[in-house]
Tab-separated table of N, CA and C and ligand atoms in Angstrom:
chain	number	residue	atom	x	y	z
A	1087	UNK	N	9.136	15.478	7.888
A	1087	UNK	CA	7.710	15.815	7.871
A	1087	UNK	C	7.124	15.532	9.253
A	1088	UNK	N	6.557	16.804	9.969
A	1088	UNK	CA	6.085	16.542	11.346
A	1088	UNK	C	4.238	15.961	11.032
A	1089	UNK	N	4.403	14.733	11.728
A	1089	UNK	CA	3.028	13.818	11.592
A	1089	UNK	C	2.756	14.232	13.278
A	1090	UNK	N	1.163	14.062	13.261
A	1090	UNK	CA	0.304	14.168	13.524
A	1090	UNK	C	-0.601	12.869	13.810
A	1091	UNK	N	-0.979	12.195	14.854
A	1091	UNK	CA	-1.726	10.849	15.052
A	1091	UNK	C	-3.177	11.691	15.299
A	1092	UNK	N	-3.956	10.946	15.126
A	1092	UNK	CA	-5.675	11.553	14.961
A	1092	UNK	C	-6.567	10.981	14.960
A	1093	UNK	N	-7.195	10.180	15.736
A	1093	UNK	CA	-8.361	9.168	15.938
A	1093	UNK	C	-7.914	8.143	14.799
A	1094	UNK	N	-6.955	7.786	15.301
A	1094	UNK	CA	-6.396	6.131	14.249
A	1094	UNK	C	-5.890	6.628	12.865
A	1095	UNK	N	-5.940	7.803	12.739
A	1095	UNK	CA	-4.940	8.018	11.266
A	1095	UNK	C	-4.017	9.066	11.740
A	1096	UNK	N	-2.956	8.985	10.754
A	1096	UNK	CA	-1.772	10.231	10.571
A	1096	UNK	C	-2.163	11.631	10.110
A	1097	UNK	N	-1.821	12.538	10.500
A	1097	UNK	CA	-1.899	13.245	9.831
A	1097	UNK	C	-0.606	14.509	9.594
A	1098	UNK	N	-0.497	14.989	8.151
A	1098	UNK	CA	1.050	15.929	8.161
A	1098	UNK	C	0.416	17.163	7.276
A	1099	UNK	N	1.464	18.294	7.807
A	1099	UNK	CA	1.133	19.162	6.954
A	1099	UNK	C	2.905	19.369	6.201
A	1100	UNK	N	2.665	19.502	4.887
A	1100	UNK	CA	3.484	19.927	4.097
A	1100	UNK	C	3.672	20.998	2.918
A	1101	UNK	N	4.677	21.324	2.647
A	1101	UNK	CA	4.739	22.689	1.468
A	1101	UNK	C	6.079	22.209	0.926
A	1102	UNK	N	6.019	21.694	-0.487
A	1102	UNK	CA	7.022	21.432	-1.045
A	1102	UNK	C	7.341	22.831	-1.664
A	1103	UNK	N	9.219	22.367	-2.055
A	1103	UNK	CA	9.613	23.784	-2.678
A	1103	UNK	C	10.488	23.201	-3.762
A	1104	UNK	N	11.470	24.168	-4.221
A	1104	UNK	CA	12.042	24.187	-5.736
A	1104	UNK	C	12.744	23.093	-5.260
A	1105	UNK	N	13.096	22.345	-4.552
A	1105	UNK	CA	14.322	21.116	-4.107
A	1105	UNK	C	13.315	19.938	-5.083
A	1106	UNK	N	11.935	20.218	-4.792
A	1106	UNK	CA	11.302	18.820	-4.971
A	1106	UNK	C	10.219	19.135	-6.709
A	1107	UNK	N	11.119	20.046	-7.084
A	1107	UNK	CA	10.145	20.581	-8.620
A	1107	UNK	C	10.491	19.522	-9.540
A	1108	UNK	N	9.572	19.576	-10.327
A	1108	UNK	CA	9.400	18.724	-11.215
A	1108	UNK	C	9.489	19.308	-12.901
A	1109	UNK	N	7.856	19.535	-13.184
A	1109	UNK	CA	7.789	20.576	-14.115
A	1109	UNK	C	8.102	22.018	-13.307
A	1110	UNK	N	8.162	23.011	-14.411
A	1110	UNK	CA	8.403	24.067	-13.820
A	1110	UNK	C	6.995	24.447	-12.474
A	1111	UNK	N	7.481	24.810	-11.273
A	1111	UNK	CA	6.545	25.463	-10.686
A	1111	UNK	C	5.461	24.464	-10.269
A	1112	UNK	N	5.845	22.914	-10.622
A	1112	UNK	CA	5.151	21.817	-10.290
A	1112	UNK	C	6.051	20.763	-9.553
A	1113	UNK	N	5.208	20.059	-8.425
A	1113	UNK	CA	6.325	19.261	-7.826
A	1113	UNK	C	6.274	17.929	-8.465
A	1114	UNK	N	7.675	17.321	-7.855
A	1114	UNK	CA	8.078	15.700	-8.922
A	1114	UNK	C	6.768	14.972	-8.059
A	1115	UNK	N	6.652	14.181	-9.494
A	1115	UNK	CA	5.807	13.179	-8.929
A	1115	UNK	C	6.429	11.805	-7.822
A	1116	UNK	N	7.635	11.780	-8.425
A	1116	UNK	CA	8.274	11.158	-6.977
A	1116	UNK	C	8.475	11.713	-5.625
A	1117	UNK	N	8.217	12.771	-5.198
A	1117	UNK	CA	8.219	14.036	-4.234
A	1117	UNK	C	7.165	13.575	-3.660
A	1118	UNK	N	5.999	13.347	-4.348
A	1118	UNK	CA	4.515	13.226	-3.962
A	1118	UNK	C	4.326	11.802	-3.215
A	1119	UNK	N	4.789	11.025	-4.246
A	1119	UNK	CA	4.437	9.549	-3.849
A	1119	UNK	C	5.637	9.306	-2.341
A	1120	UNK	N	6.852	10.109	-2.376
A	1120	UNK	CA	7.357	9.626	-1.191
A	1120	UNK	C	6.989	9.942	-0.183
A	1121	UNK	N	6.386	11.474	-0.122
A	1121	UNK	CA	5.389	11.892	1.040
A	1121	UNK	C	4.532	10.990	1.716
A	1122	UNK	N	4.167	10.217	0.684
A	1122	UNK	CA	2.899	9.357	1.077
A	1122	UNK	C	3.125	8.371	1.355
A	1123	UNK	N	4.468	7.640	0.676
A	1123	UNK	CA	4.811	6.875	1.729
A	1123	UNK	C	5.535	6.786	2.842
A	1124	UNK	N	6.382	7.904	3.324
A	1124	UNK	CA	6.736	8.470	4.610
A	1124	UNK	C	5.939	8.501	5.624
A	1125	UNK	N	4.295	9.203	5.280
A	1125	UNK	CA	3.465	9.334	5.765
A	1125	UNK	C	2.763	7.767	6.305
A	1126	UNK	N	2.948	6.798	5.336
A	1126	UNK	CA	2.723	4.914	5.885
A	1126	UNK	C	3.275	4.744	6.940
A	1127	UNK	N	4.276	5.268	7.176
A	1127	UNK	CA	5.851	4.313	8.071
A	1127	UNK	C	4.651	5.194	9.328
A	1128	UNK	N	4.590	6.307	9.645
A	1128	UNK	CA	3.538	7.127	10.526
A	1128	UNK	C	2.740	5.918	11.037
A	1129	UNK	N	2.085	5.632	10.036
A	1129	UNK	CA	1.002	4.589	10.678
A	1129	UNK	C	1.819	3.582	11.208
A	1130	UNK	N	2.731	3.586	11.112
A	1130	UNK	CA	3.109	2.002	11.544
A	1130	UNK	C	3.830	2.127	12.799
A	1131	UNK	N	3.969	3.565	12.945
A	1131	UNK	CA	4.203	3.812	14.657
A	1131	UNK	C	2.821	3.638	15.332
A	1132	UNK	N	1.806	4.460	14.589
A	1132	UNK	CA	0.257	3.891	15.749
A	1132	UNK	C	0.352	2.492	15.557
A	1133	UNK	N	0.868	1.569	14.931
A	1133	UNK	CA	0.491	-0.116	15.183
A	1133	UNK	C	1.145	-0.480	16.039
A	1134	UNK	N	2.533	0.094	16.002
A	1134	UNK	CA	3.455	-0.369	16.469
A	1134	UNK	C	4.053	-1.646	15.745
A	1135	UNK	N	3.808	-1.864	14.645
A	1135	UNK	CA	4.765	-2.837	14.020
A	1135	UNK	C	5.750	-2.802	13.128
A	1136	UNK	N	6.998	-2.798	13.010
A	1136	UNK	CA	8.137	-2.768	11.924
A	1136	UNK	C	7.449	-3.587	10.460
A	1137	UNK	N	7.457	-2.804	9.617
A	1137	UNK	CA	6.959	-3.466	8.545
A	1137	UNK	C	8.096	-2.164	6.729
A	1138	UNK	N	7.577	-3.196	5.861
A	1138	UNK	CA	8.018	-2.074	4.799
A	1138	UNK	C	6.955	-1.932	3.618
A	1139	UNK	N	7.550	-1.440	2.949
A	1139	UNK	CA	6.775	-0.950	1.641
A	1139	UNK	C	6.430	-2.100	0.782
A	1140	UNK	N	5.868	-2.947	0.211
A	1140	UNK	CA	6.009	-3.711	-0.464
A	1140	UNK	C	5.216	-3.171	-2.117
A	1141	UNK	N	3.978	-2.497	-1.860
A	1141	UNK	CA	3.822	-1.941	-3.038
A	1141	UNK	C	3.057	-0.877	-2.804
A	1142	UNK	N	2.918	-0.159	-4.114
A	1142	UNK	CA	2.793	1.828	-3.536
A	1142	UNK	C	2.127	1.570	-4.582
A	1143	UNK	N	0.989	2.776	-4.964
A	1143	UNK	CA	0.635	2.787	-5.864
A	1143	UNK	C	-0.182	4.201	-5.738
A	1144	UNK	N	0.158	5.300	-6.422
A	1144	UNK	CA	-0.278	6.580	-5.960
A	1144	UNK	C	-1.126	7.184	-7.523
A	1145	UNK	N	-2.072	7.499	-7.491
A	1145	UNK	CA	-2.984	7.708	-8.310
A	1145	UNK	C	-3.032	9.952	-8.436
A	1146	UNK	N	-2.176	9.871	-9.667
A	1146	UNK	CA	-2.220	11.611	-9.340
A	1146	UNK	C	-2.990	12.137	-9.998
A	1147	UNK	N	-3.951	13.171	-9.554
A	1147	UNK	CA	-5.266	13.613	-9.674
A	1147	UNK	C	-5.506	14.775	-10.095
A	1148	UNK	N	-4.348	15.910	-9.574
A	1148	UNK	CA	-4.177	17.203	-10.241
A	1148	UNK	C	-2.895	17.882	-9.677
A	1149	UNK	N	-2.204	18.637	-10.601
A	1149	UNK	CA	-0.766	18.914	-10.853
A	1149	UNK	C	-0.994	19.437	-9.190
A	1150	UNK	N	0.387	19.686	-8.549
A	1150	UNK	CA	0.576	19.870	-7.075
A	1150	UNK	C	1.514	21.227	-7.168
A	1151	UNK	N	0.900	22.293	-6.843
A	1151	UNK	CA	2.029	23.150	-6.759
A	1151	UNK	C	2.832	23.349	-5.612
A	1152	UNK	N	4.168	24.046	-6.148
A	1152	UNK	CA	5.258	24.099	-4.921
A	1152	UNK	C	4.965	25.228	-4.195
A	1153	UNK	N	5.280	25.460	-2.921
A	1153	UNK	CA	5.192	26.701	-2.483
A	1153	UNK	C	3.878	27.034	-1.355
A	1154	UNK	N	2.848	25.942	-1.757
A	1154	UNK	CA	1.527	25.649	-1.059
A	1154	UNK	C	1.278	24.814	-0.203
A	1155	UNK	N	0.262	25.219	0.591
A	1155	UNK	CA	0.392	24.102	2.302
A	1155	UNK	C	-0.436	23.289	1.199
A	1156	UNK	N	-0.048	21.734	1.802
A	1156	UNK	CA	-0.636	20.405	1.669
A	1156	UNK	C	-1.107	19.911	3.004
A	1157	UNK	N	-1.931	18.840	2.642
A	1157	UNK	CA	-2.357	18.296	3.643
A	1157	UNK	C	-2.367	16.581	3.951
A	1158	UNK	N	-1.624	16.222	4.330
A	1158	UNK	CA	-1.819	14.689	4.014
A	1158	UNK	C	-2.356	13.695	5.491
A	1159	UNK	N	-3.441	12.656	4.977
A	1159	UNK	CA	-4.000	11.436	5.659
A	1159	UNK	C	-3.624	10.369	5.351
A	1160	UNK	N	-3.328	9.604	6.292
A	1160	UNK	CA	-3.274	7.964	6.063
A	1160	UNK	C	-3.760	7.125	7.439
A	1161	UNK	N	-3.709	5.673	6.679
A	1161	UNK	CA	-4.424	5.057	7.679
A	1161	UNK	C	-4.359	3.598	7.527
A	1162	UNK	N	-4.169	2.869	8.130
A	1162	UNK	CA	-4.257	1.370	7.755
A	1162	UNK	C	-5.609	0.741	7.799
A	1163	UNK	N	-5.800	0.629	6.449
A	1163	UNK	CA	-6.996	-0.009	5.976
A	1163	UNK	C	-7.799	-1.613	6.676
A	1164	UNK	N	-6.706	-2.406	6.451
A	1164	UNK	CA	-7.287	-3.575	6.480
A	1164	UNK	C	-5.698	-4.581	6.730
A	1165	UNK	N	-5.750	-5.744	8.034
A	1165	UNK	CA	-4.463	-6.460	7.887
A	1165	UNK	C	-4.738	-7.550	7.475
A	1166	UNK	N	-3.621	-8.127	7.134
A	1166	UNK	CA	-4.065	-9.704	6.546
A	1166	UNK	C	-2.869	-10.404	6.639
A	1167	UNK	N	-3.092	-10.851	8.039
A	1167	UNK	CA	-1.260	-12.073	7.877
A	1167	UNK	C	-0.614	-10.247	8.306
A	1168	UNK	N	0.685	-10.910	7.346
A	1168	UNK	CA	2.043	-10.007	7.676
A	1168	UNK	C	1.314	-8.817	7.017
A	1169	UNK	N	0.597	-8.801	5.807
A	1169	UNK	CA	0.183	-7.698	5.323
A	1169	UNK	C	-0.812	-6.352	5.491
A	1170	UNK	N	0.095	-5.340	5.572
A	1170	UNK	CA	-0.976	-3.920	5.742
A	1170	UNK	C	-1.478	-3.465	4.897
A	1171	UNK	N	-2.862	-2.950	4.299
A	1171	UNK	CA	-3.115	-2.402	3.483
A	1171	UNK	C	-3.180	-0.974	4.222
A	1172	UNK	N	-2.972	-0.176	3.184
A	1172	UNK	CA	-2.809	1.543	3.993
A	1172	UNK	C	-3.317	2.247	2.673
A	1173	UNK	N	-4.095	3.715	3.182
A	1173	UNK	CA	-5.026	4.518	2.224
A	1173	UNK	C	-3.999	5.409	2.695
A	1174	UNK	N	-4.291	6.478	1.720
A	1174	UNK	CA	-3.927	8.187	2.235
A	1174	UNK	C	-4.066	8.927	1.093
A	1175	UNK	N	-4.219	10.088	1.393
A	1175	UNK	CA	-4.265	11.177	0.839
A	1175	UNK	C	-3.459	12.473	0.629
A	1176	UNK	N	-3.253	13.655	0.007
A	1176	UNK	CA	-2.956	14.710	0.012
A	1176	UNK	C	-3.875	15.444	-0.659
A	1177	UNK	N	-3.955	16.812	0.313
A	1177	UNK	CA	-5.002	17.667	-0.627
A	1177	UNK	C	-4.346	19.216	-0.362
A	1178	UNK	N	-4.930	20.080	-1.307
A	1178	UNK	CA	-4.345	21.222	-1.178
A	1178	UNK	C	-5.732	22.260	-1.266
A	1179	UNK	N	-5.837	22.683	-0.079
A	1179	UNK	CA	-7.322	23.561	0.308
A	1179	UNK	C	-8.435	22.345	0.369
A	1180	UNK	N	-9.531	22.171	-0.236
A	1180	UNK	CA	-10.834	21.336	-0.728
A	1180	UNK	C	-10.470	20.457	-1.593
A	1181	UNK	N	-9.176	20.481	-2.585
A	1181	UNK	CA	-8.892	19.192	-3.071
A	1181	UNK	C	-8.225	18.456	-3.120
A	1182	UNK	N	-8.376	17.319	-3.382
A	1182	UNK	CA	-7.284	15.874	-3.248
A	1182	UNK	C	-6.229	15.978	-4.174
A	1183	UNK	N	-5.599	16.000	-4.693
A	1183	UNK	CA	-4.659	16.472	-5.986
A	1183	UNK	C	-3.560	14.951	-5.808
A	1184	UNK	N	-3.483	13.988	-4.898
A	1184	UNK	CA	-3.644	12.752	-4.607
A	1184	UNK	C	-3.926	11.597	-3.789
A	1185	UNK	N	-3.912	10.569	-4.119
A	1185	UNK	CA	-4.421	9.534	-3.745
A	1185	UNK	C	-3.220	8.275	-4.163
A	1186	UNK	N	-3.222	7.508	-2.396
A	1186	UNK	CA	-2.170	6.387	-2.463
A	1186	UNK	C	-2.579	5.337	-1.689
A	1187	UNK	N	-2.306	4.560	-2.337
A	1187	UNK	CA	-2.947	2.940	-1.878
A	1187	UNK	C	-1.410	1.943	-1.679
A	1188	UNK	N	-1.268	1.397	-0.492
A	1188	UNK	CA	0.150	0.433	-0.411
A	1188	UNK	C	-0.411	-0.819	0.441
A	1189	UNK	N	0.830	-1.707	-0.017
A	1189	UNK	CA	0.870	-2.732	0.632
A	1189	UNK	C	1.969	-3.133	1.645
A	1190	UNK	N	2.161	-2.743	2.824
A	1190	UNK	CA	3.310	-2.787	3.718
A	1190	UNK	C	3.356	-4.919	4.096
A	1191	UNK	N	4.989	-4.826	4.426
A	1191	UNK	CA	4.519	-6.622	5.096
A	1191	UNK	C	5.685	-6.419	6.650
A	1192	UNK	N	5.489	-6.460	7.114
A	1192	UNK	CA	5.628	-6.893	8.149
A	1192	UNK	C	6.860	-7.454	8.088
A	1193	UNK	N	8.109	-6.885	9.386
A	1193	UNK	CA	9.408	-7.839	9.184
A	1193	UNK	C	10.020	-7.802	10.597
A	1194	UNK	N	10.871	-8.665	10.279
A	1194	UNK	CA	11.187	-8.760	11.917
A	1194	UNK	C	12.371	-7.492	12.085
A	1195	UNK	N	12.886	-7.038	13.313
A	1195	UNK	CA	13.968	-6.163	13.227
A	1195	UNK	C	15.108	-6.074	12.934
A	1196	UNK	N	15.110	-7.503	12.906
A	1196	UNK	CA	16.789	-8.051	12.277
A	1196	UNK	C	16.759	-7.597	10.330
A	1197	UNK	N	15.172	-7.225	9.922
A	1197	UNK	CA	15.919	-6.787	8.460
A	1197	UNK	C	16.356	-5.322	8.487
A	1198	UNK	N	16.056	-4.746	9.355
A	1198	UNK	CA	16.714	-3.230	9.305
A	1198	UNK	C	17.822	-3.300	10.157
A	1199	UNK	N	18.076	-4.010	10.705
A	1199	UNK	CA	19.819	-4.303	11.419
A	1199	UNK	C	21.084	-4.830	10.470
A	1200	UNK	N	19.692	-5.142	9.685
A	1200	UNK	CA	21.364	-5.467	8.412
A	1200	UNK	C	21.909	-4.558	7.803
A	1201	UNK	N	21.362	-3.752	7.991
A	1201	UNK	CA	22.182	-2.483	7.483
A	1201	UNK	C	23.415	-1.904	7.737
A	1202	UNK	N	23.421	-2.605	9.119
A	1202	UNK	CA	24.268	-2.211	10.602
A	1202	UNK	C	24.216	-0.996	10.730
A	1203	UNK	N	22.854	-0.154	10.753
A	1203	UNK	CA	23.175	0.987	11.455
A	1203	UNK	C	22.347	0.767	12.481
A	1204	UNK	N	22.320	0.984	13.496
A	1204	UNK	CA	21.286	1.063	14.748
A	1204	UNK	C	20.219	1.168	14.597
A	1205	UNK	N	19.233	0.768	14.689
A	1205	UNK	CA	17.611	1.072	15.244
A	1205	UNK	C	17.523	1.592	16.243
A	1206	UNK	N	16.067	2.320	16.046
A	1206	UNK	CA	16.079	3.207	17.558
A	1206	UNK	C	15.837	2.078	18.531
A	1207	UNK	N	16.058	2.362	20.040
A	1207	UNK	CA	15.796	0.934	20.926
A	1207	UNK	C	14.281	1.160	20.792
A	1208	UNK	N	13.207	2.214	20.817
A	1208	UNK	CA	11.517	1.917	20.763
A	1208	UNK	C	11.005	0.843	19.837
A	1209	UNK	N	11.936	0.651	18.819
A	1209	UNK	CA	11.562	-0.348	17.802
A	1209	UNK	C	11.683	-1.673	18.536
A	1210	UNK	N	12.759	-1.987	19.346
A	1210	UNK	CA	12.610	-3.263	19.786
A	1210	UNK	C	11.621	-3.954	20.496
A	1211	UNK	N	10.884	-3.222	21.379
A	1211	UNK	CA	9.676	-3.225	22.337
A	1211	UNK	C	8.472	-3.434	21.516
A	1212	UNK	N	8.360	-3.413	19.851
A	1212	UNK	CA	7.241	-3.857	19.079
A	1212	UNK	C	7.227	-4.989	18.118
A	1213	UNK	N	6.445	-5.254	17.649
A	1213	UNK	CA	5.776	-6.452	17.389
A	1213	UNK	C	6.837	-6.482	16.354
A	1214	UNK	N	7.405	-8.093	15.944
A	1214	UNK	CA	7.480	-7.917	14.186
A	1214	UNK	C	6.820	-8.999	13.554
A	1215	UNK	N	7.450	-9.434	12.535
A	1215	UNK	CA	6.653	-10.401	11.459
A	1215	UNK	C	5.624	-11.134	11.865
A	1216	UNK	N	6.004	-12.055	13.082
A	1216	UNK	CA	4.989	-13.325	13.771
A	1216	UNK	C	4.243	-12.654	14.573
A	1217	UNK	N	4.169	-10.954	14.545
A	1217	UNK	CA	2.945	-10.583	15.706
A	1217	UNK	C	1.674	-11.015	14.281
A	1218	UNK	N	0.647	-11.228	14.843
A	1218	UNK	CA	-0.841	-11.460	14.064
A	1218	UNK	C	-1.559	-10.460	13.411
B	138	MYA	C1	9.432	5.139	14.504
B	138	MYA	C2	8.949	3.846	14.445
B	138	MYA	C3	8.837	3.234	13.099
B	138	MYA	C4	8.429	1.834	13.186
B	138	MYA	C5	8.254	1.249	11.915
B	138	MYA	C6	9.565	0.737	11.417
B	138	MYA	C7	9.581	0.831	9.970
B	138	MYA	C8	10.209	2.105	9.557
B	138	MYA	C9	10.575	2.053	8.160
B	138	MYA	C10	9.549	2.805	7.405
B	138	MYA	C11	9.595	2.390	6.012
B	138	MYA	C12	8.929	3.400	5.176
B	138	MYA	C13	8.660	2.805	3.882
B	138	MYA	C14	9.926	2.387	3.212
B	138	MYA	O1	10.649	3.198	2.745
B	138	MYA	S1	10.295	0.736	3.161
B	138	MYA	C15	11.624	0.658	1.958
B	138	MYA	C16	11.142	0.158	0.638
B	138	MYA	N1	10.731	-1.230	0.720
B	138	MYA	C17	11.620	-2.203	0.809
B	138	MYA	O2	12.808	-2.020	0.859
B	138	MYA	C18	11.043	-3.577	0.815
B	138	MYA	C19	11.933	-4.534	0.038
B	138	MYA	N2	11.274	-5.859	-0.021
B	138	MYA	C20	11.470	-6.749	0.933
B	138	MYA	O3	12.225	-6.552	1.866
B	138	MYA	C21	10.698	-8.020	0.814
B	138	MYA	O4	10.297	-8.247	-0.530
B	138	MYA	C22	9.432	-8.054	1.726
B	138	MYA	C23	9.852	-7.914	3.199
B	138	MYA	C24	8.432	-6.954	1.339
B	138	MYA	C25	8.722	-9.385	1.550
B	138	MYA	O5	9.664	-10.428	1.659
B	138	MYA	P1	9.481	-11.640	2.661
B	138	MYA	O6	10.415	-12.710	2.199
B	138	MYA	O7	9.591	-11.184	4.061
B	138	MYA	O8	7.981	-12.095	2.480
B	138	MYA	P2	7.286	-12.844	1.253
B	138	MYA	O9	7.983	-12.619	-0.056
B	138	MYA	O10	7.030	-14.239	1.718
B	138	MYA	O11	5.917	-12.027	1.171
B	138	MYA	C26	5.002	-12.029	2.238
B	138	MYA	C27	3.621	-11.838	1.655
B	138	MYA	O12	3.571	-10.554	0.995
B	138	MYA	C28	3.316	-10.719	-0.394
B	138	MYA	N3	4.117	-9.750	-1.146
B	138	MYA	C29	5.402	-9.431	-0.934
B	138	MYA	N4	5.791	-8.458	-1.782
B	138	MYA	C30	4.708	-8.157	-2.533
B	138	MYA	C31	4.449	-7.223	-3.548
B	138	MYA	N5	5.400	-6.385	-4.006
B	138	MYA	N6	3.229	-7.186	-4.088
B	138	MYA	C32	2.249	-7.990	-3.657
B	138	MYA	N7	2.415	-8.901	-2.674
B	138	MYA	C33	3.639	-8.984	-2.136
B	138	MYA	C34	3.734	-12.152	-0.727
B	138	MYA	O13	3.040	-12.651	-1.853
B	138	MYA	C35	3.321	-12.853	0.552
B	138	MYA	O14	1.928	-13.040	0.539
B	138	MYA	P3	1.280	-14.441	0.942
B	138	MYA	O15	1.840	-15.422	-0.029
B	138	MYA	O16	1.709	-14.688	2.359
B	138	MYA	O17	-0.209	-14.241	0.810
């Protein structure tokens, strides 16, 4: 998903298709909510801090069809300690069809090195857990 930075929020355009259907001719609701949180990790390049998901919580508002441009916003709300709060949206034309609220925390780079696959080196040059 190609993001978009925009006076302090993300922004993406998307069009899901039959890969990500759900009901017929409707996309999965897990399709939706991962958008949105794909669309978090975005913000966390404007912070510049390595952080993860800790809780998602996506509020769906009206069925999403496949095949149609979307539009999605996010933004980091409010920090606290290690914790990000992050808003966003998707809408399709004039409406919101959803709404996602998360809680990212903050980690150092050594938890995505355990994976042992590489990090990009830009990640190292930013903040982790003990930045404020
Ligand atoms: C291109 C550049 C990208 C740069 C970005 C790089 C990232 C890219 C990746 C993009 C990723 C994209 C997105 C993805 O796909 S991220 C992938 C999905 N998420 C994960 O895999 C996360 C798995 N969980 C963990 O690793 C740990 O549980 C974490 C690290 C989250 C916390 O374990 P840790 O031992 O470190 O910390 P702590 O337990 O002392 O908690 C700290 C504080 O947080 C509070 N808390 C914790 N959990 C919850 C909860 N569920 N609800 C409410 N609160 C919660 C907790 O009470 C405490 O608060 P307080 O007591 O201090 O007040």
């Amino acid at each position: 998903m190609q993001m978009q930075a925009v006076d302090g929020e993300v922004h993406a355009d998307l069009t899901l298709d039959g890969r990500m259907e759900g009901a017929p001719g409707l996309a999965h609701g897990g399709a939706i909510a991962a958008a949105l949180d794909d669309l978090f990790g975005g913000v966390l390049v404007l912070l510049e801090t390595p952080a993860v998901t800790a809780r998602l919580n996506v509020e769906y508002r009206l069925p999403v069809p496949l095949h149609t441009p979307l539009h999605l916003v996010a933004r980091c709300t409010a920090t606290e300690g290690r914790k990000l709060h992050m808003a966003g949206t998707m809408s399709a034309g004039e409406a919101i069809v959803a709404e996602a609220s998360a809680m990212f925390v903050r980690v150092e780079i050594a938890h995505f090195e355990a994976s042992g696959v590489p990090v990009p080196d830009a990640w190292r040059s930013w903040g982790g857990a003990a930045r404020g």
